[in-house]
Amino acid sequence: MTGSKVMCRNIKPLFNFDPPATDEEIRDAALQFVRKLSGTTKPAKRNEEAFERAVSSIAACARELLDSLETSQPARNREEVAAKARERSAMRFA
């Protein structure tokens, strides 16, 4: 899908929310990213250290990015965004 704007469904936007993204949410997104890249949800024992190092590194970069971004838009309400996502999901799977 080169050039496609499709994003992994499990990785959710984390920027510009009130309250801001937690470290746990950022780590979860990093974990999903590493799983997608590696093609595995649980690495072999010999790859666990590299897998965990990648998750930690990506989470740190993601935190730095989110803390550095600026916007003139008002922060989005997490509950409203979640409700809209549930509504879309219900319509899709109805």
Tab-separated table of N, CA and C in Angstrom, residues 9-51:
chain	number	residue	atom	x	y	z
A	9	ARG	N	-5.384	-0.056	12.174
A	9	ARG	CA	-6.583	0.220	12.964
A	9	ARG	C	-6.324	0.235	14.456
A	10	ASN	N	-5.333	-0.489	14.918
A	10	ASN	CA	-5.080	-0.572	16.350
A	10	ASN	C	-4.307	0.618	16.894
A	11	ILE	N	-3.730	1.410	16.031
A	11	ILE	CA	-2.984	2.579	16.485
A	11	ILE	C	-3.882	3.794	16.309
A	12	LYS	N	-4.225	4.427	17.397
A	12	LYS	CA	-5.146	5.560	17.405
A	12	LYS	C	-4.371	6.868	17.503
A	13	PRO	N	-4.902	7.937	16.878
A	13	PRO	CA	-4.278	9.242	17.058
A	13	PRO	C	-4.249	9.614	18.541
A	14	LEU	N	-3.150	10.192	18.987
A	14	LEU	CA	-2.987	10.538	20.395
A	14	LEU	C	-2.762	12.026	20.630
A	15	PHE	N	-2.692	12.807	19.574
A	15	PHE	CA	-2.389	14.231	19.708
A	15	PHE	C	-3.648	15.062	19.897
A	16	ASN	N	-3.536	16.073	20.708
A	16	ASN	CA	-4.550	17.105	20.905
A	16	ASN	C	-5.813	16.578	21.577
A	17	PHE	N	-5.630	15.840	22.645
A	17	PHE	CA	-6.754	15.364	23.437
A	17	PHE	C	-6.709	15.976	24.819
A	18	ASP	N	-7.874	16.090	25.428
A	18	ASP	CA	-7.979	16.527	26.805
A	18	ASP	C	-8.683	15.429	27.573
A	19	PRO	N	-8.022	14.768	28.509
A	19	PRO	CA	-6.635	14.965	28.932
A	19	PRO	C	-5.651	14.394	27.911
A	20	PRO	N	-4.396	14.846	27.972
A	20	PRO	CA	-3.377	14.383	27.022
A	20	PRO	C	-3.125	12.879	27.124
A	21	ALA	N	-2.529	12.336	26.098
A	21	ALA	CA	-2.199	10.908	26.063
A	21	ALA	C	-1.303	10.538	27.236
A	22	THR	N	-1.586	9.398	27.808
A	22	THR	CA	-0.771	8.907	28.924
A	22	THR	C	0.429	8.138	28.388
A	23	ASP	N	1.409	7.921	29.247
A	23	ASP	CA	2.569	7.119	28.861
A	23	ASP	C	2.136	5.702	28.486
A	24	GLU	N	1.126	5.184	29.163
A	24	GLU	CA	0.629	3.833	28.856
A	24	GLU	C	0.011	3.774	27.450
A	25	GLU	N	-0.751	4.794	27.086
A	25	GLU	CA	-1.342	4.830	25.748
A	25	GLU	C	-0.264	4.917	24.671
A	26	ILE	N	0.751	5.716	24.944
A	26	ILE	CA	1.849	5.860	23.986
A	26	ILE	C	2.613	4.545	23.870
A	27	ARG	N	2.861	3.893	24.981
A	27	ARG	CA	3.548	2.594	24.952
A	27	ARG	C	2.720	1.555	24.199
A	28	ASP	N	1.402	1.552	24.422
A	28	ASP	CA	0.532	0.612	23.707
A	28	ASP	C	0.607	0.834	22.197
A	29	ALA	N	0.635	2.093	21.775
A	29	ALA	CA	0.743	2.399	20.347
A	29	ALA	C	2.102	1.942	19.810
A	30	ALA	N	3.152	2.171	20.590
A	30	ALA	CA	4.490	1.736	20.176
A	30	ALA	C	4.540	0.219	20.059
A	31	LEU	N	3.926	-0.474	20.998
A	31	LEU	CA	3.876	-1.936	20.965
A	31	LEU	C	3.155	-2.419	19.701
A	32	GLN	N	2.030	-1.802	19.370
A	32	GLN	CA	1.301	-2.183	18.158
A	32	GLN	C	2.153	-1.947	16.914
A	33	PHE	N	2.877	-0.842	16.906
A	33	PHE	CA	3.738	-0.517	15.770
A	33	PHE	C	4.837	-1.565	15.601
A	34	VAL	N	5.486	-1.924	16.707
A	34	VAL	CA	6.556	-2.927	16.654
A	34	VAL	C	5.992	-4.285	16.257
A	35	ARG	N	4.836	-4.623	16.763
A	35	ARG	CA	4.196	-5.885	16.360
A	35	ARG	C	3.924	-5.900	14.865
A	36	LYS	N	3.435	-4.793	14.343
A	36	LYS	CA	3.139	-4.704	12.909
A	36	LYS	C	4.420	-4.846	12.087
A	37	LEU	N	5.451	-4.124	12.483
A	37	LEU	CA	6.723	-4.180	11.751
A	37	LEU	C	7.363	-5.560	11.796
A	38	SER	N	7.320	-6.188	12.974
A	38	SER	CA	7.991	-7.470	13.134
A	38	SER	C	7.148	-8.646	12.644
A	39	GLY	N	5.846	-8.421	12.528
A	39	GLY	CA	4.974	-9.492	12.069
A	39	GLY	C	4.656	-10.516	13.138
A	40	THR	N	4.886	-10.153	14.392
A	40	THR	CA	4.610	-11.084	15.484
A	40	THR	C	4.067	-10.342	16.697
A	41	THR	N	3.194	-10.997	17.433
A	41	THR	CA	2.682	-10.390	18.659
A	41	THR	C	3.535	-10.773	19.857
A	42	LYS	N	4.235	-11.885	19.738
A	42	LYS	CA	5.128	-12.331	20.812
A	42	LYS	C	6.421	-12.831	20.179
A	43	PRO	N	7.507	-12.105	20.409
A	43	PRO	CA	8.770	-12.513	19.783
A	43	PRO	C	9.331	-13.781	20.396
A	44	ALA	N	10.184	-14.442	19.641
A	44	ALA	CA	10.919	-15.592	20.161
A	44	ALA	C	11.779	-15.127	21.335
A	45	LYS	N	12.070	-16.030	22.228
A	45	LYS	CA	12.852	-15.710	23.431
A	45	LYS	C	14.133	-14.945	23.082
A	46	ARG	N	14.813	-15.372	22.038
A	46	ARG	CA	16.087	-14.728	21.679
A	46	ARG	C	15.893	-13.315	21.122
A	47	ASN	N	14.645	-12.948	20.744
A	47	ASN	CA	14.378	-11.614	20.203
A	47	ASN	C	13.651	-10.700	21.181
A	48	GLU	N	13.335	-11.184	22.363
A	48	GLU	CA	12.579	-10.394	23.331
A	48	GLU	C	13.259	-9.077	23.684
A	49	GLU	N	14.559	-9.127	23.905
A	49	GLU	CA	15.284	-7.914	24.299
A	49	GLU	C	15.239	-6.862	23.185
A	50	ALA	N	15.478	-7.274	21.959
A	50	ALA	CA	15.435	-6.338	20.829
A	50	ALA	C	14.021	-5.778	20.648
A	51	PHE	N	13.023	-6.636	20.801
A	51	PHE	CA	11.619	-6.232	20.671
A	51	PHE	C	11.288	-5.174	21.725
